[in-house]
């Protein structure tokens, strides 16, 4: 599942496009998706974003699917929970277990939520996969977003990639030592992986703070301004 979002954002046909336009389009369509509550519109937005990402930006289908995979898994689990445990009205499917079943309203709620989530994920994917983080932060800086918010966003963005790199490195090391050949060894390896990640994250946070202090950090991180003309 490892792939470099930052590399993709810097190497597609929409990288040099006006970042303000991409941000406005993504946020506006996302808000419309949430406000209109229309399944047909949600499907239209998802298809439109897929055309822009795959057809115009020429990002590969594999990378696009990887981007959607993790949030899609959470969305599917959430929608299944909504279908079985929420809603009133006539039962259309009864599991026979403690009154758990599917009603017309719960099924409609689950489908609506599923379509809305994927439409919003597609809008977010369009912005994330076609716009470098430097462009996004520079736009936020120009529209007078508080500096604290921009600094936190920048540090979180960098930390996420460091965290993922550490996780994949340890996972590959475990895999080469046959750490996932059986159920017992798999559970043990996963436990060791997360415990090591916890201590590594603490160590990295202390290293980051020392790095900031050694560079006379005064509560403000300069935002890089890309040297390109808006198209």
mmCIF file of C-alpha atoms in Angstrom:
data_model
loop_
_atom_site.group_PDB
_atom_site.id
_atom_site.type_symbol
_atom_site.label_atom_id
_atom_site.label_comp_id
_atom_site.label_asym_id
_atom_site.label_seq_id
_atom_site.Cartn_x
_atom_site.Cartn_y
_atom_site.Cartn_z
ATOM 1 C CA UNK A 1 0.000 0.000 0.000
ATOM 2 C CA UNK A 2 2.999 2.320 0.101
ATOM 3 C CA UNK A 3 2.995 5.146 -2.403
ATOM 4 C CA UNK A 4 4.361 8.674 -2.416
ATOM 5 C CA UNK A 5 1.549 11.248 -2.451
ATOM 6 C CA UNK A 6 4.051 14.101 -2.543
ATOM 7 C CA UNK A 7 5.754 12.684 -5.650
ATOM 8 C CA UNK A 8 2.411 12.213 -7.397
ATOM 9 C CA UNK A 9 1.334 15.764 -6.540
ATOM 10 C CA UNK A 10 4.551 17.119 -8.094
ATOM 11 C CA UNK A 11 4.395 14.939 -11.222
ATOM 12 C CA UNK A 12 1.053 15.170 -12.982
ATOM 13 C CA UNK A 13 -0.442 17.335 -15.709
ATOM 14 C CA UNK A 14 -2.291 19.579 -13.248
ATOM 15 C CA UNK A 15 0.646 20.289 -10.938
ATOM 16 C CA UNK A 16 1.259 23.737 -12.420
ATOM 17 C CA UNK A 17 -2.417 24.656 -12.687
ATOM 18 C CA UNK A 18 -3.658 27.544 -10.547
ATOM 19 C CA UNK A 19 -3.822 26.154 -6.977
ATOM 20 C CA UNK A 20 -6.552 28.616 -5.991
ATOM 21 C CA UNK A 21 -8.826 27.212 -8.678
ATOM 22 C CA UNK A 22 -8.177 23.640 -7.565
ATOM 23 C CA UNK A 23 -8.811 24.491 -3.919
ATOM 24 C CA UNK A 24 -12.017 26.415 -4.671
ATOM 25 C CA UNK A 25 -13.347 23.698 -6.993
ATOM 26 C CA UNK A 26 -12.602 20.912 -4.508
ATOM 27 C CA UNK A 27 -14.090 22.678 -1.482
ATOM 28 C CA UNK A 28 -17.118 24.007 -3.390
ATOM 29 C CA UNK A 29 -18.033 20.597 -4.802
ATOM 30 C CA UNK A 30 -17.488 18.973 -1.424
ATOM 31 C CA UNK A 31 -19.813 21.473 0.261
ATOM 32 C CA UNK A 32 -22.435 21.006 -2.468
ATOM 33 C CA UNK A 33 -22.220 17.248 -2.002
ATOM 34 C CA UNK A 34 -22.900 17.591 1.721
ATOM 35 C CA UNK A 35 -25.662 20.180 1.332
ATOM 36 C CA UNK A 36 -27.683 18.789 -1.584
ATOM 37 C CA UNK A 37 -28.038 15.248 -0.186
ATOM 38 C CA UNK A 38 -28.660 13.812 -3.659
ATOM 39 C CA UNK A 39 -27.356 10.378 -4.660
ATOM 40 C CA UNK A 40 -27.357 11.201 -8.387
ATOM 41 C CA UNK A 41 -25.293 14.328 -7.740
ATOM 42 C CA UNK A 42 -22.876 12.346 -5.541
ATOM 43 C CA UNK A 43 -22.319 9.809 -8.316
ATOM 44 C CA UNK A 44 -21.849 12.612 -10.851
ATOM 45 C CA UNK A 45 -19.204 14.288 -8.655
ATOM 46 C CA UNK A 46 -17.354 11.014 -8.141
ATOM 47 C CA UNK A 47 -17.272 10.360 -11.904
ATOM 48 C CA UNK A 48 -16.242 13.951 -12.628
ATOM 49 C CA UNK A 49 -13.363 13.813 -10.155
ATOM 50 C CA UNK A 50 -12.267 10.436 -11.549
ATOM 51 C CA UNK A 51 -12.179 11.925 -15.062
ATOM 52 C CA UNK A 52 -10.112 14.891 -13.863
ATOM 53 C CA UNK A 53 -7.711 12.733 -11.845
ATOM 54 C CA UNK A 54 -7.280 9.854 -14.293
ATOM 55 C CA UNK A 55 -7.974 11.515 -17.624
ATOM 56 C CA UNK A 56 -6.747 15.094 -17.248
ATOM 57 C CA UNK A 57 -4.042 14.831 -14.556
ATOM 58 C CA UNK A 58 -3.051 11.375 -15.873
ATOM 59 C CA UNK A 59 -2.575 9.872 -12.438
ATOM 60 C CA UNK A 60 -2.561 6.091 -12.656
ATOM 61 C CA UNK A 61 -5.608 4.098 -11.615
ATOM 62 C CA UNK A 62 -3.444 2.090 -9.218
ATOM 63 C CA UNK A 63 -2.387 5.183 -7.280
ATOM 64 C CA UNK A 64 -5.923 6.526 -7.227
ATOM 65 C CA UNK A 65 -7.272 3.243 -5.849
ATOM 66 C CA UNK A 66 -4.519 3.201 -3.219
ATOM 67 C CA UNK A 67 -5.499 6.687 -2.132
ATOM 68 C CA UNK A 68 -9.156 5.668 -1.755
ATOM 69 C CA UNK A 69 -8.520 2.251 -0.189
ATOM 70 C CA UNK A 70 -8.093 3.150 3.493
ATOM 71 C CA UNK A 71 -10.876 5.784 3.782
ATOM 72 C CA UNK A 72 -13.124 3.514 1.701
ATOM 73 C CA UNK A 73 -12.645 0.686 4.202
ATOM 74 C CA UNK A 74 -13.771 2.936 7.077
ATOM 75 C CA UNK A 75 -16.690 4.247 5.009
ATOM 76 C CA UNK A 76 -17.896 0.742 4.164
ATOM 77 C CA UNK A 77 -17.732 -0.382 7.794
ATOM 78 C CA UNK A 78 -19.594 2.746 8.895
ATOM 79 C CA UNK A 79 -22.316 2.266 6.292
ATOM 80 C CA UNK A 80 -22.787 -1.390 7.258
ATOM 81 C CA UNK A 81 -23.190 -0.302 10.873
ATOM 82 C CA UNK A 82 -25.754 2.329 9.844
ATOM 83 C CA UNK A 83 -27.722 -0.170 7.763
ATOM 84 C CA UNK A 84 -28.058 -2.702 10.572
ATOM 85 C CA UNK A 85 -28.390 -0.504 13.657
ATOM 86 C CA UNK A 86 -30.100 2.709 12.560
ATOM 87 C CA UNK A 87 -33.395 3.534 10.959
ATOM 88 C CA UNK A 88 -37.047 2.845 11.637
ATOM 89 C CA UNK A 89 -39.948 1.476 9.672
ATOM 90 C CA UNK A 90 -40.731 -1.812 7.996
ATOM 91 C CA UNK A 91 -38.111 -4.552 8.199
ATOM 92 C CA UNK A 92 -36.907 -5.809 4.846
ATOM 93 C CA UNK A 93 -34.352 -8.201 6.346
ATOM 94 C CA UNK A 94 -34.266 -9.706 9.828
ATOM 95 C CA UNK A 95 -31.114 -11.361 11.121
ATOM 96 C CA UNK A 96 -32.999 -13.009 13.972
ATOM 97 C CA UNK A 97 -30.424 -11.768 16.486
ATOM 98 C CA UNK A 98 -31.655 -9.386 19.201
ATOM 99 C CA UNK A 99 -33.920 -7.554 16.810
ATOM 100 C CA UNK A 100 -31.101 -6.549 14.497
ATOM 101 C CA UNK A 101 -32.232 -6.078 10.918
ATOM 102 C CA UNK A 102 -32.406 -3.835 7.898
ATOM 103 C CA UNK A 103 -35.227 -1.353 7.424
ATOM 104 C CA UNK A 104 -36.085 0.787 4.429
ATOM 105 C CA UNK A 105 -34.895 3.962 6.135
ATOM 106 C CA UNK A 106 -31.640 2.409 7.373
ATOM 107 C CA UNK A 107 -30.854 1.007 3.921
ATOM 108 C CA UNK A 108 -31.496 4.397 2.357
ATOM 109 C CA UNK A 109 -29.324 6.057 5.041
ATOM 110 C CA UNK A 110 -26.467 3.634 4.421
ATOM 111 C CA UNK A 111 -26.545 4.040 0.638
ATOM 112 C CA UNK A 112 -26.806 7.839 0.873
ATOM 113 C CA UNK A 113 -23.902 8.023 3.333
ATOM 114 C CA UNK A 114 -21.794 5.700 1.178
ATOM 115 C CA UNK A 115 -22.299 7.776 -1.980
ATOM 116 C CA UNK A 116 -21.707 11.031 -0.130
ATOM 117 C CA UNK A 117 -18.489 9.760 1.457
ATOM 118 C CA UNK A 118 -17.039 8.585 -1.851
ATOM 119 C CA UNK A 119 -17.942 11.853 -3.575
ATOM 120 C CA UNK A 120 -16.162 13.809 -0.816
ATOM 121 C CA UNK A 121 -13.175 11.439 -0.936
ATOM 122 C CA UNK A 122 -12.948 12.027 -4.687
ATOM 123 C CA UNK A 123 -12.952 15.828 -4.202
ATOM 124 C CA UNK A 124 -10.263 15.504 -1.549
ATOM 125 C CA UNK A 125 -8.280 13.182 -3.808
ATOM 126 C CA UNK A 126 -8.385 15.686 -6.646
ATOM 127 C CA UNK A 127 -6.884 18.382 -4.416
ATOM 128 C CA UNK A 128 -4.361 16.119 -2.671
ATOM 129 C CA UNK A 129 -3.077 14.242 -5.714
ATOM 130 C CA UNK A 130 -2.774 17.245 -8.050
ATOM 131 C CA UNK A 131 -1.602 20.018 -5.712
ATOM 132 C CA UNK A 132 1.770 20.030 -3.886
ATOM 133 C CA UNK A 133 1.572 20.844 -0.196
ATOM 134 C CA UNK A 134 3.733 23.952 -0.735
ATOM 135 C CA UNK A 135 1.065 25.398 -3.034
ATOM 136 C CA UNK A 136 -1.727 24.648 -0.571
ATOM 137 C CA UNK A 137 0.115 26.205 2.375
ATOM 138 C CA UNK A 138 1.061 29.245 0.321
ATOM 139 C CA UNK A 139 -2.603 29.764 -0.603
ATOM 140 C CA UNK A 140 -3.599 29.462 3.040
ATOM 141 C CA UNK A 141 -0.928 31.989 3.955
ATOM 142 C CA UNK A 142 -2.158 34.489 1.357
ATOM 143 C CA UNK A 143 -5.771 34.300 2.511
ATOM 144 C CA UNK A 144 -4.597 35.095 6.045
ATOM 145 C CA UNK A 145 -5.162 31.729 7.688
ATOM 146 C CA UNK A 146 -3.599 31.844 11.176
ATOM 147 C CA UNK A 147 0.100 31.001 11.122
ATOM 148 C CA UNK A 148 -0.342 28.491 13.948
ATOM 149 C CA UNK A 149 -2.758 26.465 11.833
ATOM 150 C CA UNK A 150 -0.343 26.454 8.874
ATOM 151 C CA UNK A 151 2.582 25.379 11.061
ATOM 152 C CA UNK A 152 0.589 22.541 12.592
ATOM 153 C CA UNK A 153 -0.551 21.384 9.129
ATOM 154 C CA UNK A 154 3.039 21.420 7.824
ATOM 155 C CA UNK A 155 4.439 19.524 10.811
ATOM 156 C CA UNK A 156 1.621 16.950 10.682
ATOM 157 C CA UNK A 157 2.139 16.443 6.940
ATOM 158 C CA UNK A 158 5.860 15.791 7.380
ATOM 159 C CA UNK A 159 5.350 13.640 10.461
ATOM 160 C CA UNK A 160 2.814 11.398 8.724
ATOM 161 C CA UNK A 161 5.329 10.470 6.032
ATOM 162 C CA UNK A 162 8.069 9.846 8.603
ATOM 163 C CA UNK A 163 5.652 7.676 10.592
ATOM 164 C CA UNK A 164 4.612 5.669 7.502
ATOM 165 C CA UNK A 165 8.226 5.207 6.414
ATOM 166 C CA UNK A 166 9.131 3.833 9.838
ATOM 167 C CA UNK A 167 6.127 1.504 9.765
ATOM 168 C CA UNK A 168 6.934 0.077 6.315
ATOM 169 C CA UNK A 169 10.591 -0.365 7.239
ATOM 170 C CA UNK A 170 9.771 -2.348 10.387
ATOM 171 C CA UNK A 171 7.063 -4.312 8.606
ATOM 172 C CA UNK A 172 9.463 -5.340 5.833
ATOM 173 C CA UNK A 173 12.058 -6.334 8.433
ATOM 174 C CA UNK A 174 9.501 -8.535 10.199
ATOM 175 C CA UNK A 175 8.366 -10.021 6.906
ATOM 176 C CA UNK A 176 11.905 -11.023 5.900
ATOM 177 C CA UNK A 177 12.198 -12.824 9.245
ATOM 178 C CA UNK A 178 8.968 -14.781 8.591
ATOM 179 C CA UNK A 179 7.040 -12.747 11.125
ATOM 180 C CA UNK A 180 3.724 -13.212 9.314
ATOM 181 C CA UNK A 181 3.766 -16.905 8.397
ATOM 182 C CA UNK A 182 1.149 -17.980 10.937
ATOM 183 C CA UNK A 183 -1.706 -16.569 12.957
ATOM 184 C CA UNK A 184 0.199 -16.557 16.251
ATOM 185 C CA UNK A 185 3.342 -15.024 14.760
ATOM 186 C CA UNK A 186 1.236 -12.462 12.855
ATOM 187 C CA UNK A 187 -0.476 -11.236 16.028
ATOM 188 C CA UNK A 188 2.846 -11.113 17.807
ATOM 189 C CA UNK A 189 4.489 -9.185 14.966
ATOM 190 C CA UNK A 190 1.610 -6.686 14.791
ATOM 191 C CA UNK A 191 1.822 -6.094 18.547
ATOM 192 C CA UNK A 192 5.564 -5.536 18.373
ATOM 193 C CA UNK A 193 5.105 -3.275 15.347
ATOM 194 C CA UNK A 194 2.671 -0.935 17.085
ATOM 195 C CA UNK A 195 4.612 -0.879 20.345
ATOM 196 C CA UNK A 196 7.821 -0.008 18.491
ATOM 197 C CA UNK A 197 5.979 2.636 16.485
ATOM 198 C CA UNK A 198 4.797 4.249 19.706
ATOM 199 C CA UNK A 199 8.333 4.549 21.086
ATOM 200 C CA UNK A 200 9.710 5.614 17.710
ATOM 201 C CA UNK A 201 7.079 8.364 17.492
ATOM 202 C CA UNK A 202 8.112 9.679 20.915
ATOM 203 C CA UNK A 203 11.746 9.620 19.873
ATOM 204 C CA UNK A 204 11.000 11.404 16.592
ATOM 205 C CA UNK A 205 8.946 14.077 18.369
ATOM 206 C CA UNK A 206 11.858 14.827 20.715
ATOM 207 C CA UNK A 207 14.262 14.936 17.761
ATOM 208 C CA UNK A 208 11.940 17.323 15.914
ATOM 209 C CA UNK A 209 11.693 19.623 18.914
ATOM 210 C CA UNK A 210 15.479 19.660 19.302
ATOM 211 C CA UNK A 211 15.830 20.473 15.591
ATOM 212 C CA UNK A 212 13.405 23.370 15.879
ATOM 213 C CA UNK A 213 15.109 24.714 19.004
ATOM 214 C CA UNK A 214 18.565 24.497 17.404
ATOM 215 C CA UNK A 215 17.275 26.619 14.510
ATOM 216 C CA UNK A 216 15.932 29.306 16.850
ATOM 217 C CA UNK A 217 12.290 28.425 16.298
ATOM 218 C CA UNK A 218 10.122 31.325 17.448
ATOM 219 C CA UNK A 219 6.671 29.932 16.670
ATOM 220 C CA UNK A 220 6.745 30.532 12.919
ATOM 221 C CA UNK A 221 7.835 28.274 10.055
ATOM 222 C CA UNK A 222 8.567 30.038 6.731
ATOM 223 C CA UNK A 223 6.312 28.755 3.941
ATOM 224 C CA UNK A 224 8.056 27.964 0.678
ATOM 225 C CA UNK A 225 6.647 29.901 -2.270
ATOM 226 C CA UNK A 226 6.812 27.811 -5.453
ATOM 227 C CA UNK A 227 8.610 29.657 -8.242
ATOM 228 C CA UNK A 228 6.045 29.095 -10.963
ATOM 229 C CA UNK A 229 3.509 31.226 -12.728
ATOM 230 C CA UNK A 230 -0.144 30.369 -12.202
ATOM 231 C CA UNK A 231 -1.745 28.945 -15.313
#
